[in-house]
Coordinates of C-alpha atoms and ligand atoms in Angstrom, one line a residue:
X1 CA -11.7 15.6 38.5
X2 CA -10.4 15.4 35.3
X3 CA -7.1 15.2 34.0
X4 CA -5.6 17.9 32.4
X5 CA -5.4 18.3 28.9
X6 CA -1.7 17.2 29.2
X7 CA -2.5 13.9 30.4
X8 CA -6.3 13.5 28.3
X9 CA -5.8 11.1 25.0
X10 CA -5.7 12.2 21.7
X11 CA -6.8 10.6 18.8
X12 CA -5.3 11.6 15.6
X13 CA -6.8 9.7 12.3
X14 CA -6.8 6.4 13.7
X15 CA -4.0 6.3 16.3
X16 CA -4.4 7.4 19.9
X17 CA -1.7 8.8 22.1
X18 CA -2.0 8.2 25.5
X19 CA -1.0 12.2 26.6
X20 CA 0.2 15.2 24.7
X21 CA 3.6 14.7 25.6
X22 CA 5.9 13.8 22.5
X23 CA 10.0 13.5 22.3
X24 CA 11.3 15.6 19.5
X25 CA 13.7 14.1 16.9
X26 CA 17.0 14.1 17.8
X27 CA 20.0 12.9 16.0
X28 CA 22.3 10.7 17.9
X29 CA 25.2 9.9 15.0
X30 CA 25.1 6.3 15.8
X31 CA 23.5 4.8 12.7
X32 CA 25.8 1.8 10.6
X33 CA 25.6 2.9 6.8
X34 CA 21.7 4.3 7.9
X35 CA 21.0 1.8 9.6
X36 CA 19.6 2.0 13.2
X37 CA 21.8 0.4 15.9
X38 CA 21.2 -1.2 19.6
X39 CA 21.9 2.7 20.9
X40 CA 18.8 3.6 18.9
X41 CA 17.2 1.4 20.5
X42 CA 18.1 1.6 23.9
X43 CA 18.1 6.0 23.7
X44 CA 13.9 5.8 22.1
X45 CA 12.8 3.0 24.4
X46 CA 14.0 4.6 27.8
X47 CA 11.6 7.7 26.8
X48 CA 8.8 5.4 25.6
X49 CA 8.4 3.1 28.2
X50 CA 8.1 5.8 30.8
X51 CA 5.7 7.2 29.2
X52 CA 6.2 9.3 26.0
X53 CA 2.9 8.8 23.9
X54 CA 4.9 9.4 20.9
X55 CA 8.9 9.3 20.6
X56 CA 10.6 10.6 17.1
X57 CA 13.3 9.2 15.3
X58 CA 16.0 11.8 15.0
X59 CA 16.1 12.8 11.2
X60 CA 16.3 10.2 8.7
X61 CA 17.4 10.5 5.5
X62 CA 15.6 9.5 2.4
X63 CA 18.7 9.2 0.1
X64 CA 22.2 8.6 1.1
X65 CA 23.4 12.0 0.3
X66 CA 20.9 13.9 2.3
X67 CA 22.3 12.4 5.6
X68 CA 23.6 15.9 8.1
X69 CA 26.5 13.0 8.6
X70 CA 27.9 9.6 7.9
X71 CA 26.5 8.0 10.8
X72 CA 22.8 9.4 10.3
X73 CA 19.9 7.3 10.2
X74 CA 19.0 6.2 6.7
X75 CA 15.3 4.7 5.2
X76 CA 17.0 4.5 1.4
X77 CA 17.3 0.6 0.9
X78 CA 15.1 -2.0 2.2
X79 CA 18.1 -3.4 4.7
X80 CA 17.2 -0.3 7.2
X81 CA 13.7 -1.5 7.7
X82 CA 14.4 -4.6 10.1
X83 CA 16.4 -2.6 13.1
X84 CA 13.5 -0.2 12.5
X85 CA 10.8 -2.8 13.0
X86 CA 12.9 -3.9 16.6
X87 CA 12.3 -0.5 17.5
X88 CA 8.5 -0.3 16.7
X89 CA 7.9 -3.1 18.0
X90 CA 9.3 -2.8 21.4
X91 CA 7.5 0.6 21.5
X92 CA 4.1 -1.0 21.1
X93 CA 5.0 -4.0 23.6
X94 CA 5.0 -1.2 26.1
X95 CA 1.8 0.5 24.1
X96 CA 3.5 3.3 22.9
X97 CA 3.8 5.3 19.6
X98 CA 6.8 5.4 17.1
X99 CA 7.3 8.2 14.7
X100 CA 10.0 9.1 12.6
X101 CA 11.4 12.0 11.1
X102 CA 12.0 11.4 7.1
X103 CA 14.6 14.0 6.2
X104 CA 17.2 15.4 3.6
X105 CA 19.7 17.5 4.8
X106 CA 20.3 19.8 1.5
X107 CA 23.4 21.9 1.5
X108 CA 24.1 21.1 5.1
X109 CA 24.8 17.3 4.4
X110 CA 28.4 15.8 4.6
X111 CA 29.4 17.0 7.8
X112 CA 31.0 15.5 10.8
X113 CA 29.4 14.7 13.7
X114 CA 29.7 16.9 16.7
X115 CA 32.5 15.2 18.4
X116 CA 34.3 14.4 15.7
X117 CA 34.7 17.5 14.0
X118 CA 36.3 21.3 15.4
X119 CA 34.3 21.4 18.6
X120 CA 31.7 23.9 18.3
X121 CA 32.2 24.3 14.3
X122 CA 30.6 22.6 11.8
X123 CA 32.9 20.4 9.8
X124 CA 33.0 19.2 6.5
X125 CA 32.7 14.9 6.2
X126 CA 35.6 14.3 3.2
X127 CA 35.8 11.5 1.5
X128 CA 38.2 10.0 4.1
X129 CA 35.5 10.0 6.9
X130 CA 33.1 8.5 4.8
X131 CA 31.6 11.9 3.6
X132 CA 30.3 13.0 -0.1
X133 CA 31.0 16.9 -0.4
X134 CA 31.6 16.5 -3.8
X135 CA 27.5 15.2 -4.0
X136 CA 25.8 18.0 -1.8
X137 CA 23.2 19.4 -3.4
X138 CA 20.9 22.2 -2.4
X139 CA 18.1 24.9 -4.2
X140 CA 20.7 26.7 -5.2
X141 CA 24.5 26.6 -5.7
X142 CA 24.9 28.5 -2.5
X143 CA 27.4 27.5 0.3
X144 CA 25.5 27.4 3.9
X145 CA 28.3 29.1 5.6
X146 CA 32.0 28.5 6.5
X147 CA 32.7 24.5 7.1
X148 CA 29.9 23.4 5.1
X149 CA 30.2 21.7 1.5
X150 CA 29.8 23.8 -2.0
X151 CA 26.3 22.4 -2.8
X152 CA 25.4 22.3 -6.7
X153 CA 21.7 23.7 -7.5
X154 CA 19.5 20.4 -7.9
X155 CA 18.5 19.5 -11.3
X156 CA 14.5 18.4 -12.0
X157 CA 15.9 15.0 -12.0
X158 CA 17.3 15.6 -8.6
X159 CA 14.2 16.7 -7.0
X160 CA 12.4 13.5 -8.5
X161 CA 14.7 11.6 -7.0
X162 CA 13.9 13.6 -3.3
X163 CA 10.7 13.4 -3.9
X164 CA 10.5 9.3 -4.8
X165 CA 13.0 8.8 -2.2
X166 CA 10.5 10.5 0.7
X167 CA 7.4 8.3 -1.2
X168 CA 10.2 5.0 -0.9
X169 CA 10.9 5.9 2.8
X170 CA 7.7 6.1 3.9
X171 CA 6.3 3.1 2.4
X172 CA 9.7 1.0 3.7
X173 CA 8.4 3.1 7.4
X174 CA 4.9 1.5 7.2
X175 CA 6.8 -2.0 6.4
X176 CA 8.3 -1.2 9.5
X177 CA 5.4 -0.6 12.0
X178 CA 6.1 3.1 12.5
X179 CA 2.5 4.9 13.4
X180 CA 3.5 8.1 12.8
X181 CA 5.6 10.2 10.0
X182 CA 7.5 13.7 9.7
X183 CA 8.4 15.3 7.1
X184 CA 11.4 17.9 8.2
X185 CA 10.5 20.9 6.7
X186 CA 12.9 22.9 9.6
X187 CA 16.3 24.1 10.4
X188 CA 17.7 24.7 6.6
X189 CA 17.6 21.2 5.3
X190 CA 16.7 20.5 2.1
X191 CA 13.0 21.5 1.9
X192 CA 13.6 24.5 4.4
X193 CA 16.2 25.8 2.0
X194 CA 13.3 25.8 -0.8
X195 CA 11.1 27.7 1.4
X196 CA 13.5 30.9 2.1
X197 CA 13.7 33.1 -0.8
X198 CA 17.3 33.6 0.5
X199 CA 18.3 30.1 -0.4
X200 CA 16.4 29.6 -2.9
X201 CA 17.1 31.9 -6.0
X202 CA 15.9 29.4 -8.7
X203 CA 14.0 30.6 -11.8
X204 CA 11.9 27.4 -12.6
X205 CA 8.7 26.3 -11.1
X206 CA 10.6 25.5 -7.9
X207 CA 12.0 29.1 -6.9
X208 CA 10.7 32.9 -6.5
X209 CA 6.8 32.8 -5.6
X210 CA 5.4 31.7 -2.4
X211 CA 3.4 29.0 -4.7
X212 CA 7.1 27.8 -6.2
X213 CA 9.2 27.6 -3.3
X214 CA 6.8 25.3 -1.4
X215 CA 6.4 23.4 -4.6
X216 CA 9.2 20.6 -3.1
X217 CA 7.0 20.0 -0.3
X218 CA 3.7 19.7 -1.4
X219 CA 4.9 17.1 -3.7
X220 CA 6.7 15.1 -1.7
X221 CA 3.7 15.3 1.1
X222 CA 1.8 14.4 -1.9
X223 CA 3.8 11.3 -2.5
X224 CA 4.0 10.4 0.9
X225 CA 0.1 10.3 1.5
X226 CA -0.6 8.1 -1.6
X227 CA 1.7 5.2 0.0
X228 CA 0.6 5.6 3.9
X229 CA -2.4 4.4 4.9
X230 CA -5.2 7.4 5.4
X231 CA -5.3 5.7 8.9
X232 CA -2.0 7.0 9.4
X233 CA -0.9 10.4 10.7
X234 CA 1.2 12.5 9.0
X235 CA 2.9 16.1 10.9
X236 CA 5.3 18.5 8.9
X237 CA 8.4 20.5 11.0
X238 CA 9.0 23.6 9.7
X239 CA 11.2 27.0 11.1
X240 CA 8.0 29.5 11.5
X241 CA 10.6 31.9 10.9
X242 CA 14.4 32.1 9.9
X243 CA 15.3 34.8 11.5
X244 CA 15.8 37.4 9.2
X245 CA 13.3 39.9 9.2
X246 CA 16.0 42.8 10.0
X247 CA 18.5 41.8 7.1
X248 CA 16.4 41.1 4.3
X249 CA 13.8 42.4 2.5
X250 CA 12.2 39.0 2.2
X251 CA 12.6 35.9 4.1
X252 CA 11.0 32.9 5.5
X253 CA 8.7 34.5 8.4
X254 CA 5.9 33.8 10.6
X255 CA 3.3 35.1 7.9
X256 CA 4.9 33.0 5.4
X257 CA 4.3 29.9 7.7
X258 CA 0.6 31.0 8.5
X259 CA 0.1 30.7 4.5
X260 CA 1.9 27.7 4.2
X261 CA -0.4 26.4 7.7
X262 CA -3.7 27.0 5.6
X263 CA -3.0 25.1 2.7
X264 CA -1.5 21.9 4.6
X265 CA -5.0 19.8 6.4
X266 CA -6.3 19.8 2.5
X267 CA -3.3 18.1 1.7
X268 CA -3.0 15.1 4.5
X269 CA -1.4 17.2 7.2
X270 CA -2.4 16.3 10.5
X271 CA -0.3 18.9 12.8
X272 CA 2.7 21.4 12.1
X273 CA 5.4 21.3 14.4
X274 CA 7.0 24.8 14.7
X275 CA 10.4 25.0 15.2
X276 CA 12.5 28.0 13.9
X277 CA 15.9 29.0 12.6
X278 CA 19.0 27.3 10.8
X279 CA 18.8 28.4 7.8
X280 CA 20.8 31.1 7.5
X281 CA 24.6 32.2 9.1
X282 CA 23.5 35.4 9.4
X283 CA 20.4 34.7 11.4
X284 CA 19.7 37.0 14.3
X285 CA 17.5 34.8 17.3
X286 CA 15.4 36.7 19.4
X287 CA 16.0 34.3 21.8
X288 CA 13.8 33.7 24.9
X289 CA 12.4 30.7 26.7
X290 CA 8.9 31.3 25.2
X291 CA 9.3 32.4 22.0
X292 CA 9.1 28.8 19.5
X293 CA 6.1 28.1 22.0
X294 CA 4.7 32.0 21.5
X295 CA 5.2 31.2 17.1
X296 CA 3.4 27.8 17.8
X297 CA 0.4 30.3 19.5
X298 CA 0.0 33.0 17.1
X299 CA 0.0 29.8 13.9
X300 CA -2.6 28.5 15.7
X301 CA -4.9 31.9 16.7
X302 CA -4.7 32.6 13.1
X303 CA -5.7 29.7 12.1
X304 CA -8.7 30.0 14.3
X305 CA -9.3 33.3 12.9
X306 CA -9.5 31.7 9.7
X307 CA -11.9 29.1 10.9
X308 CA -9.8 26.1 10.3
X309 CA -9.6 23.9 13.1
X310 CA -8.4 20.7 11.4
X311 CA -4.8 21.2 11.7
X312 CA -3.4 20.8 15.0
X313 CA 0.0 22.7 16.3
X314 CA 3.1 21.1 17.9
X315 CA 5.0 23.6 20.4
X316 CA 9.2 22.9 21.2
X317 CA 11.7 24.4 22.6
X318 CA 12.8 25.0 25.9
X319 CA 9.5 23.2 27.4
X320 CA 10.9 22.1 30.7
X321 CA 8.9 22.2 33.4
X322 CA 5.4 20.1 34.2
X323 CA 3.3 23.6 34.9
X324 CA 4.6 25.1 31.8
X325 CA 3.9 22.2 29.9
X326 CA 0.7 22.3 31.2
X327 CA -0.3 25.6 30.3
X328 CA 0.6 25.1 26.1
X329 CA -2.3 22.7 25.8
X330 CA -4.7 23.2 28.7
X331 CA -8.4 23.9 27.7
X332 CA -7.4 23.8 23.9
X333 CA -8.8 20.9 21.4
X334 CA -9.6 22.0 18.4
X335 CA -12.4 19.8 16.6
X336 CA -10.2 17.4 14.6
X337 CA -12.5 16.2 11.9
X338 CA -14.5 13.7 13.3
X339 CA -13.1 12.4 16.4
X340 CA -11.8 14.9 19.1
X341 CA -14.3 17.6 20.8
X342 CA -14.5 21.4 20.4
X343 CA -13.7 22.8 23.9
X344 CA -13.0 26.1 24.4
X345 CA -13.7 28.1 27.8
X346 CA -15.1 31.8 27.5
X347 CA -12.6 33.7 25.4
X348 CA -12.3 31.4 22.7
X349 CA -9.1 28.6 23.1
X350 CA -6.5 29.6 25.6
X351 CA -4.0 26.4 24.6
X352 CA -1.2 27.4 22.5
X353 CA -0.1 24.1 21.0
X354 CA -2.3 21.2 20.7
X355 CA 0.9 18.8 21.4
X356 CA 4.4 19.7 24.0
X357 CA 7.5 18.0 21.8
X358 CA 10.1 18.4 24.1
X359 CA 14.0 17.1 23.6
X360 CA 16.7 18.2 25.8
X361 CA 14.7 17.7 29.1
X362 CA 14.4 14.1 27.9
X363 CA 18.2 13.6 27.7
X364 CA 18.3 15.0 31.2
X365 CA 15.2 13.2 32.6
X366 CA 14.3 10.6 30.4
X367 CA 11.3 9.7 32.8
X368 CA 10.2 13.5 32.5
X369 CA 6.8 12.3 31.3
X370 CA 6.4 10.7 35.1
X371 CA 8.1 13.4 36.9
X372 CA 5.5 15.9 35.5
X373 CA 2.7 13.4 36.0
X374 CA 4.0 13.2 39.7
X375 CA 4.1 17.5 39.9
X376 CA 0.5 17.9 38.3
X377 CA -0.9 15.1 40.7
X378 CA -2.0 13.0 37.9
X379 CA -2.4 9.1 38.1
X380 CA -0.5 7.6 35.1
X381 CA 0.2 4.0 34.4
X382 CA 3.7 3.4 35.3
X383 CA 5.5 0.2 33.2
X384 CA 4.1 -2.7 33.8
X385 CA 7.9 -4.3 35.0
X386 CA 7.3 -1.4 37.8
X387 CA 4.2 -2.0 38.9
X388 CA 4.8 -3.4 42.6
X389 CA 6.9 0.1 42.8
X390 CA 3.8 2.1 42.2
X391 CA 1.8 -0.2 44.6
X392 CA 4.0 0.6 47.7
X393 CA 3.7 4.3 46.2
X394 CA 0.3 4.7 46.4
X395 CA -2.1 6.0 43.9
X396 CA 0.9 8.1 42.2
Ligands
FNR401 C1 18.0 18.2 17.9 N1 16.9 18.8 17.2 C2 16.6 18.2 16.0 N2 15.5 18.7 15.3 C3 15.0 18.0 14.2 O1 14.1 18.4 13.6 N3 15.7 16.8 13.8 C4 16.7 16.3 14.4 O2 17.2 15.3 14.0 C5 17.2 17.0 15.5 N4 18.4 16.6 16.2 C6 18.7 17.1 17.4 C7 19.7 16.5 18.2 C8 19.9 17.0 19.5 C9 20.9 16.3 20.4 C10 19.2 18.1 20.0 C11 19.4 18.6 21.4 C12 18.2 18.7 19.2 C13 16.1 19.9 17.7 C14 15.1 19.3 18.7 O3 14.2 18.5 18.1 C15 14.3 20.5 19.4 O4 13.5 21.1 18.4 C16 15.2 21.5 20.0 O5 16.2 20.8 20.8 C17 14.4 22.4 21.0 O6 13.7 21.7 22.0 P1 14.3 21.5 23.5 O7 15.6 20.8 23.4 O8 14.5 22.9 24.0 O9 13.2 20.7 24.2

């Protein structure tokens, strides 16, 4: 019988994962001036040698001051790219995919790193700890909440420099190896702060309409594409919502994401990976175990509706278990240009997501791509160095 969709390949532009089971970014704090350290690569290889088709790079910042803290990962100087390359290339020694997510934190850079600041608090990173709060910089000169830096509104020279400094990291990511590139788009960074018309109270070309507050990030997806090879693909994170339908009038919601959704496969964009929140102190979560996974579904039924099938949609958040996983992408491949096949059983696509990103389960079970194999029944290769295990095994 076949395999399901789960475990079936998926080719996107010209690189094929081996299952739709991806780790979501995750910052570790354990990066020396940016660069990437032997915990990098130790924490990414455990999930992609067990199987992982595709493991992210936690956010990685694009410009020294855009790091969430002083030991983020950093692609801003050409020095960064060789612990990068050790990490590709012991992902493709086992055949596995790296991506990596290029990032700017906005107003909520300079901070300390969880265990280092007030537990449970965000903390401002002085000067004494290595920080910068006197060079945060966000849309607008608005504070993200209590702990975080003042930020000073970003000049037009200061967005060119985000913008070059995404173009500059991903070229310097290709130099590396990496297959795969993110833009973060989520969580009230930089370019989620220019989405919300919350944050974002600017009076140029960059704030008030829809068109001007995604302005930031169609240039810099812009700039990326026209230094990755078209071979290569390229998958934007954004919050579908922020979470403030009931205080504000107007926010960053689930209809602005479908907009922003349609415009993004005519620009590059291979998939949208919906996240939500962080943008906002006074956001209220509607929290549930299904309901990032339920935003990922209705992005993707309206993009249906709207006949586009050419972007594909990432689903994360409390994805734990192997049936559940099963469920987001069973029966659902949406004709991706040329390569992939439209199935779709009799009511149209039942799959939410087209791809499971998954992080937390990963840091319990970082083999969690082989326990779920094991549940589903599914014969997956296990690492070569294990093979004789998976002899006396049997066929799983
Ligand atoms: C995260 N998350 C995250 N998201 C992101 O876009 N960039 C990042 O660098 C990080 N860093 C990070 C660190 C740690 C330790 C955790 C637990 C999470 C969010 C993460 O990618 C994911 O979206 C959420 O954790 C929800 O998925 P899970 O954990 O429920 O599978």
């Amino acid at each position: 019988s076949n395999p399901p969709t789960l475990f079936s390949p998926l080719k996107i532009r010209d690189v094929t994962f081996q299952n739709r089971i991806w780790v979501a970014p995750m910052c570790t704090y354990s990066a020396d001036n940016g660069h990437l350290t032997d915990f990098h690569l130790v924490h990414l290889s455990a999930f992609a040698y067990r199987g992982a088709s595709l493991t992210i790079i936690e956010a990685t910042s694009v410009l020294p001051n855009g790091r969430i803290s002083p030991q983020d990962s950093g692609l801003w100087q050409d020095s960064q790219i060789a612990p990068l390359r050790r990490v590709a290339d012991f992902l493709h020694s086992q055949n596995q995919k790296l991506g990596i997510q290029l990032a700017h934190a906005g107003r909520k850079a300079s901070t300390c790193a969880p265990w280092l600041g007030e537990r449970g608090k965000a903390t401002t990173a002085t000067e004494d700890v290595g920080g910068w709060p006197d060079d945060v910089m966000g849309a607008s000169a608005i504070r993200w909440g209590e702990g975080y830096p003042k930020p000073r509104e970003m000049s037009p020279q200061d967005i060119q420099d985000v913008v070059n400094g995404f173009r500059d990291s991903a070229r310097r990511s290709v130099e590396a190896g990496v297959d795969v590139i993110e833009i973060h788009g989520a969580h009230g960074y930089l370019i989620s702060s220019f989405l919300s018309p919350i944050s974002n109270q600017r009076t140029d070309k960059y704030g008030g309409s829809f068109e001007n507050r995604i302005r930031i990030l169609v240039e810099i997806i812009k700039a990326i594409r026209g230094v990755v090879p078209s071979t290569m693909p390229l998958l934007v994170r954004v919050s579908a919502t922020e979470w403030m339908e009931k205080q504000a009038a107007e926010s960053w919601d689930v209809e602005s994401t479908i907009r922003l959704a349609k415009l993004l496969p005519s620009l590059g964009v291979d998939l949208l990976d919906v996240s939500s929140g962080g943008n906002n102190e006074a956001q209220i979560i509607a929290m549930h175990n299904d309901c990032q996974v339920s935003f990922a579904g209705r992005i993707r039924s309206a993009l249906f509706e709207a006949g586009i099938k050419d972007l594909l949609i990432g689903a994360v958040g409390m994805i734990t278990e192997a049936e559940a996983a099963k469920a987001i992408v069973e029966n659902g491949q949406p004709g991706k240009k040329d390569d992939t096949v439209q199935i779709e059983d009799e009511q149209g696509s039942t799959a939410k997501a087209d791809i499971v990103l998954v992080a937390r389960q990963f840091l319990r079970e970082p083999e969690w791509v082989l326990r779920v194999a094991y549940r589903l029944g599914v014969e997956v290769q296990w690492p070569l160095q294990y093979g004789r295990g998976q002899f006396l095994e049997g066929s799983r």
